[in-house]
Coordinates of C-alpha atoms in Angstrom, one line a residue:
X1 CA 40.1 95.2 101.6
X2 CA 42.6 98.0 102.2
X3 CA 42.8 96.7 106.1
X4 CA 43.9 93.4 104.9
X5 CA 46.5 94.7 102.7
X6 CA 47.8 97.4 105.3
X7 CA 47.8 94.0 108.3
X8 CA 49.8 91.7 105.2
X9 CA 52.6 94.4 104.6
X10 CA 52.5 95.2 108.7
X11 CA 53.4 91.7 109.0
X12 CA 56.2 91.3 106.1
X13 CA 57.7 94.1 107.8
X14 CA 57.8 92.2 111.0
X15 CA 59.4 89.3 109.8
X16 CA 62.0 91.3 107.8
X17 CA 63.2 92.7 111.1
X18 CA 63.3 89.7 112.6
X19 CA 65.6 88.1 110.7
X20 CA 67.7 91.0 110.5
X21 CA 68.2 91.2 114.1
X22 CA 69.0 88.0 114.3
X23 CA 71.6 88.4 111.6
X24 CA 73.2 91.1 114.0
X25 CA 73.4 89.2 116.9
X26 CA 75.1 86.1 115.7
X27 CA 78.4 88.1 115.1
X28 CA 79.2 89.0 118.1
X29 CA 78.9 84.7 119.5
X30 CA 81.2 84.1 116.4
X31 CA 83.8 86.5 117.7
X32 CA 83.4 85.4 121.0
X33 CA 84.5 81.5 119.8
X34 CA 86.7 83.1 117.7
X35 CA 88.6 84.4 120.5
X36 CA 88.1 81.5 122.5
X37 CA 89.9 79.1 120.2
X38 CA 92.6 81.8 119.8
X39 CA 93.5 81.9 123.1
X40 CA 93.5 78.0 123.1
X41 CA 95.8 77.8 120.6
X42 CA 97.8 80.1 122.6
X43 CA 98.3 78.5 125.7
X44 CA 99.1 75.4 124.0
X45 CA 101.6 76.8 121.9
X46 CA 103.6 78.4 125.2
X47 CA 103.0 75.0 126.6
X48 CA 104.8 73.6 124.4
X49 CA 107.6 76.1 124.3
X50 CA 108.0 76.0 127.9
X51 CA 108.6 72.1 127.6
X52 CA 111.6 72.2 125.4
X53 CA 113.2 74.9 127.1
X54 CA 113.7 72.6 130.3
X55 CA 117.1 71.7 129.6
X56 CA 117.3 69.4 132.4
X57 CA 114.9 67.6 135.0
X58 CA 114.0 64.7 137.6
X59 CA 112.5 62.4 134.4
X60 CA 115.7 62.4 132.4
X61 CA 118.0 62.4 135.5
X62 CA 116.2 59.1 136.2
X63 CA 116.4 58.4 132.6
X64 CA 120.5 58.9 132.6
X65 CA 120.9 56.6 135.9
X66 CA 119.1 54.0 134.6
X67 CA 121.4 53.9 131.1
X68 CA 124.4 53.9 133.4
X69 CA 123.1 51.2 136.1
X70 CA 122.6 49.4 132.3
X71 CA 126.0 50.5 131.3
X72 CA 128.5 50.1 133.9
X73 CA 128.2 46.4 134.1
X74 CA 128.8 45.7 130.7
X75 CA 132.5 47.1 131.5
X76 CA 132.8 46.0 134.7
X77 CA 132.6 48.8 136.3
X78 CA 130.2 50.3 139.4
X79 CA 129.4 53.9 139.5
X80 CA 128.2 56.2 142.6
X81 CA 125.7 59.3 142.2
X82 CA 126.2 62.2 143.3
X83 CA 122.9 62.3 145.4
X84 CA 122.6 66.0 145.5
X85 CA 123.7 66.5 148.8
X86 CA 126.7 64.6 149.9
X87 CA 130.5 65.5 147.5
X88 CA 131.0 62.9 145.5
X89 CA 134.6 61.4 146.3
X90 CA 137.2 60.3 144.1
X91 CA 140.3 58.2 144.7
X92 CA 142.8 60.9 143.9
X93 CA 140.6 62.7 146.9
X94 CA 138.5 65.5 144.9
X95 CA 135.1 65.9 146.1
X96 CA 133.0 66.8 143.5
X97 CA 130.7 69.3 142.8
X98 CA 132.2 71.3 145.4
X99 CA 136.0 71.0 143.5
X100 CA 134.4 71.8 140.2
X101 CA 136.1 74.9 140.7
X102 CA 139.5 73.7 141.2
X103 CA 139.5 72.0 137.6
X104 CA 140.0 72.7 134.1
X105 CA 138.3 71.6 130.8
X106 CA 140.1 71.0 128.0
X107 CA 142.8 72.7 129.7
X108 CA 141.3 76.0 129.7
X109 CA 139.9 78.3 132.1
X110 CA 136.2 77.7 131.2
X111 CA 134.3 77.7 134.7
X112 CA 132.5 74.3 135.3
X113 CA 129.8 74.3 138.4
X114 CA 126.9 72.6 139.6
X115 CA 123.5 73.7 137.8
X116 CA 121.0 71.1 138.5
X117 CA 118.6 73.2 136.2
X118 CA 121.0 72.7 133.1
X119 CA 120.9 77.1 132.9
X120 CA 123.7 78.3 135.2
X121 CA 126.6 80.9 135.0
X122 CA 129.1 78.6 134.1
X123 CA 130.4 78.0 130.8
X124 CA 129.8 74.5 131.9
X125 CA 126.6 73.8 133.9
X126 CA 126.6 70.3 135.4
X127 CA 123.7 68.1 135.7
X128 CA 125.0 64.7 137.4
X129 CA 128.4 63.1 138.2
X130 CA 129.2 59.5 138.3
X131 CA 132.4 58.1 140.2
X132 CA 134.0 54.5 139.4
X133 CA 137.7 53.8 141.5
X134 CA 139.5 51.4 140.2
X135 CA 140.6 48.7 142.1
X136 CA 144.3 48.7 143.3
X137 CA 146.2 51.1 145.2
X138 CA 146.9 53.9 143.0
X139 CA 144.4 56.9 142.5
X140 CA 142.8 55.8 139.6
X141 CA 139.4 56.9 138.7
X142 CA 136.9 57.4 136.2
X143 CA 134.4 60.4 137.1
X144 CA 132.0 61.6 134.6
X145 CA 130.1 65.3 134.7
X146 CA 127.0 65.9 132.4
X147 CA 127.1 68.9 131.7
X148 CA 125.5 72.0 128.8
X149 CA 127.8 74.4 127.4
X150 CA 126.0 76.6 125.8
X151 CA 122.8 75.0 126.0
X152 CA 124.0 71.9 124.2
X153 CA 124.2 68.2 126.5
X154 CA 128.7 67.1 126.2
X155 CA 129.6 64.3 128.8
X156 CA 132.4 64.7 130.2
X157 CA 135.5 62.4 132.0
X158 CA 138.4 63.3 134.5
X159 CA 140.7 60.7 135.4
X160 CA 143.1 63.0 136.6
X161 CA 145.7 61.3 139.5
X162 CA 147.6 64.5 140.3
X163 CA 148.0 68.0 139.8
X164 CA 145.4 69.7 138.2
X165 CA 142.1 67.7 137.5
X166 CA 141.2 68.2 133.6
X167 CA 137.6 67.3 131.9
X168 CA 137.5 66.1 128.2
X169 CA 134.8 65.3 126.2
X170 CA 134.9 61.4 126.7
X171 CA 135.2 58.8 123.8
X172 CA 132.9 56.9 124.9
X173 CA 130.1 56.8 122.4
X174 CA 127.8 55.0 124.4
X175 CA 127.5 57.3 127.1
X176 CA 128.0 60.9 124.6
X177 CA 125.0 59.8 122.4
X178 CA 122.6 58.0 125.1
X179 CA 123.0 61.7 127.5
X180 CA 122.3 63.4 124.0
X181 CA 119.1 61.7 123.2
X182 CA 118.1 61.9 127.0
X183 CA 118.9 65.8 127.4
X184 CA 116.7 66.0 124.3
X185 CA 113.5 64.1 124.8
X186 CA 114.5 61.4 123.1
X187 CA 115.0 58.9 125.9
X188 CA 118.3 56.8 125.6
X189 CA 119.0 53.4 123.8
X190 CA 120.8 50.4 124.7
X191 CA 124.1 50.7 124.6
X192 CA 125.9 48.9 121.0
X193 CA 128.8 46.3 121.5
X194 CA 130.5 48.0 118.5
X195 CA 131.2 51.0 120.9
X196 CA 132.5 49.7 123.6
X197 CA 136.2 49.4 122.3
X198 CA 135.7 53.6 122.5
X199 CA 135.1 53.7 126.3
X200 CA 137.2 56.2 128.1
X201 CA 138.1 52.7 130.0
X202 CA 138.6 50.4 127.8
X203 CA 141.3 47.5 127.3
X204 CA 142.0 49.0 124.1
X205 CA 143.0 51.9 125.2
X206 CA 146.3 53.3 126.1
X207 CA 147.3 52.1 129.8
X208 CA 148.4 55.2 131.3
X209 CA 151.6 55.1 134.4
X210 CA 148.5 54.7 137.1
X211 CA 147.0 51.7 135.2
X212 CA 150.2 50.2 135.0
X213 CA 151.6 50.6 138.3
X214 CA 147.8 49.3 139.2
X215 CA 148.4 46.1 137.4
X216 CA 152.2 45.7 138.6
X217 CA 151.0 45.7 142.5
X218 CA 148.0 43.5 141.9
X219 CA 150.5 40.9 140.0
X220 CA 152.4 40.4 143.0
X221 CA 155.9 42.1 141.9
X222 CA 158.0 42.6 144.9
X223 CA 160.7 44.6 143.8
X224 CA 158.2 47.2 141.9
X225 CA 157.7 50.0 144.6
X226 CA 155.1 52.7 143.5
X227 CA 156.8 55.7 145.4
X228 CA 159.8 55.2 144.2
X229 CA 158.7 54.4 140.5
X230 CA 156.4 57.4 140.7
X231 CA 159.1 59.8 141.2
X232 CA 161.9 58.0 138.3
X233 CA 160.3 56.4 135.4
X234 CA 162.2 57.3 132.2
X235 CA 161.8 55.3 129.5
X236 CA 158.4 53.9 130.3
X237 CA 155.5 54.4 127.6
X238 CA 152.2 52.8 126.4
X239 CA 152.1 50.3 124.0
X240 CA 149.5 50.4 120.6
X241 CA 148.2 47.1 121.4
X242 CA 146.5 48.4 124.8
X243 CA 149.9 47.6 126.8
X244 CA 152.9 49.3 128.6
X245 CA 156.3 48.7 129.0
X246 CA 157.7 50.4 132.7
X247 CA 161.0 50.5 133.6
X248 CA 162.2 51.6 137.0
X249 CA 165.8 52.1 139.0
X250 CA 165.6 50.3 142.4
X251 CA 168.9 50.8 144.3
X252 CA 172.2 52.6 142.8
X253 CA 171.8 50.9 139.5
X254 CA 169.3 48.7 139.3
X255 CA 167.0 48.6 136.6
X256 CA 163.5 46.5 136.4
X257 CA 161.2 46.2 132.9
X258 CA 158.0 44.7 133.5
X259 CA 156.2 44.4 130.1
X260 CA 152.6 44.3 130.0
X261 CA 150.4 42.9 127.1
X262 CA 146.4 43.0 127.1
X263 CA 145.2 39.3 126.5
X264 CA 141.3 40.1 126.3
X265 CA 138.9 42.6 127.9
X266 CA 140.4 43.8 130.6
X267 CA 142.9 41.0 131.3
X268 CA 146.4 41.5 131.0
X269 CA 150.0 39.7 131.2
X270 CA 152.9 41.1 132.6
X271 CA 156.6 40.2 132.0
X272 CA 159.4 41.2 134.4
X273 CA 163.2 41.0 133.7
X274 CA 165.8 42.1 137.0
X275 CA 168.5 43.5 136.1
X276 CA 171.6 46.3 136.2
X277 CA 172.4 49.2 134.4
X278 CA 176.4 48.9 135.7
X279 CA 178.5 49.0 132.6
X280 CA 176.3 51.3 130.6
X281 CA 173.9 48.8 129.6
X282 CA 171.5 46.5 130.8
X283 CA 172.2 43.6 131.7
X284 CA 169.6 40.9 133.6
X285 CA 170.7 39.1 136.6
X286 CA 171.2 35.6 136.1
X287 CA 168.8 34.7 138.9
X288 CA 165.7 36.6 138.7
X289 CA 163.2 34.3 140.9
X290 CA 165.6 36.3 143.4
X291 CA 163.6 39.5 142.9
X292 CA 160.4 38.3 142.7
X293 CA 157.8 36.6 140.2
X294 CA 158.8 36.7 136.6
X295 CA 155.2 36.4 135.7
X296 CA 151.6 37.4 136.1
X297 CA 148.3 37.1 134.7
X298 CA 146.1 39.6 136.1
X299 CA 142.8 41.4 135.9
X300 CA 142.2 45.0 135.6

């Protein structure tokens, strides 16, 4: 009797330890998972972090050229890359990124470079140019850097025909917003007719002396010469309506006004009166299918 109790307590005892030690050793496998999901967590976490700290790569570079091989058409315009290795050449003979250095920004000093990255030592780090020449013989251009200052995305335009070259931040909302949603991670969006009227291009906007004299030549005026025109101009000025009036001095005292009016999207008419400036006035010549066409309808 007492050598069944003593084998009954014997085995309670057992089992007790048992269990116990098996309590003990499913803390440590706990810890281990513990850990194991930590360190998961972790990885993804700088994963993340490391993503949206690219400012700039080949995905949204190929994002960007798409939007403006979608783009340029719709103003009837055609843009070149800069491919990465070959300067990217404008009509008024810059060659760009390697001429980034010889340019302003907003008429400062800031430093503008080439940073493929997006993270340079500029105060402008440029991701991609774009060069449109306009047609014509004057050195008229559109030529657009995207660039981060600061580690924020600002597109950029320099239509600059002589002395120094200056960038702005272009008007165009089409191409500000659809970089700013690329640089992001947000992919762009096609581009809204409503914006177009803000392109840096546009018909709407003011004709500058280069657009003008652009327009003149193509129209066939004879007695408009560029040099000369370039050099004594006073009095010329853009209109509201998208226009220009230019007046230049051939000869001693000759004086020519060729008027220019937009008519629709990028289609102008131009108005010329021949005349002299002997007296004190001006006065048109009574003949002037003498000097050349009194009339044009031309295309920008």
């Amino acid at each position: 009797m007492f050598r069944k109790r003593t084998l009954v307590i014997i085995s309670a005892l057992v089992g007790i330890s048992t269990v116990l030690g098996g309590c003990g050793k499913s803390s440590p496998t706990n810890h281990s998972n513990q850990a194991t999901t930590s360190s998961s967590k972790t990885v993804q976490k700088g994963s993340t972090q490391s993503n949206s700290s690219t400012l700039w790569n080949k995905k949204k570079d190929q994002e960007l050229t798409s939007f403006i091989d979608q783009w340029a058409p719709t103003m009837g315009q055609s843009y070149t890359k800069y491919d990465g290795n070959k300067d990217l050449k404008t009509k008024a003979g810059m060659y760009y990124p390697k001429d980034l250095s010889k340019t302003t920004v907003n008429g400062s000093n800031d430093s503008i470079g080439w940073a493929p990255s997006g993270k340079g030592s500029y105060d402008y780090n440029v991701v991609a140019l774009y060069n449109y020449d306009r047609p014509g013989n004057a050195a008229t251009h559109i030529t657009y850097a995207f660039a981060f200052h600061n580690g924020e995305p600002v597109a950029l335009v320099e239509q600059s025909t002589n002395g120094t070259p200056n960038w702005t931040p272009t008007k165009n909302t089409d191409v500000s917003s659809n970089f700013a949603k690329i640089a992001n991670g947000n992919g762009s969006a096609k581009q809204s007719s409503t914006t177009k009227k803000d392109d840096d291009s546009s018909s709407t906007a003011e004709l500058s002396f280069e657009d003008a004299a652009a327009l003149i030549q193509k129209g066939g005026f004879t007695d408009f010469n560029y040099d000369s025109a370039k050099t004594m101009h006073d009095g010329s000025h853009p209109t509201s309506n998208g226009g220009y009036v230019m007046i230049t001095y051939p000869g001693a005292k000759g004086q020519d006004q060729f008027t220019i009016t937009r008519t629709g999207k990028n289609k102008y008419h131009i108005e010329a009166k021949y005349g002299t400036l002997e007296g004190g006035s001006f006065k048109a010549f009574d003949d002037q299918s003498t000097y050349g066409p009194t009339s044009a309808d031309v295309t920008k």
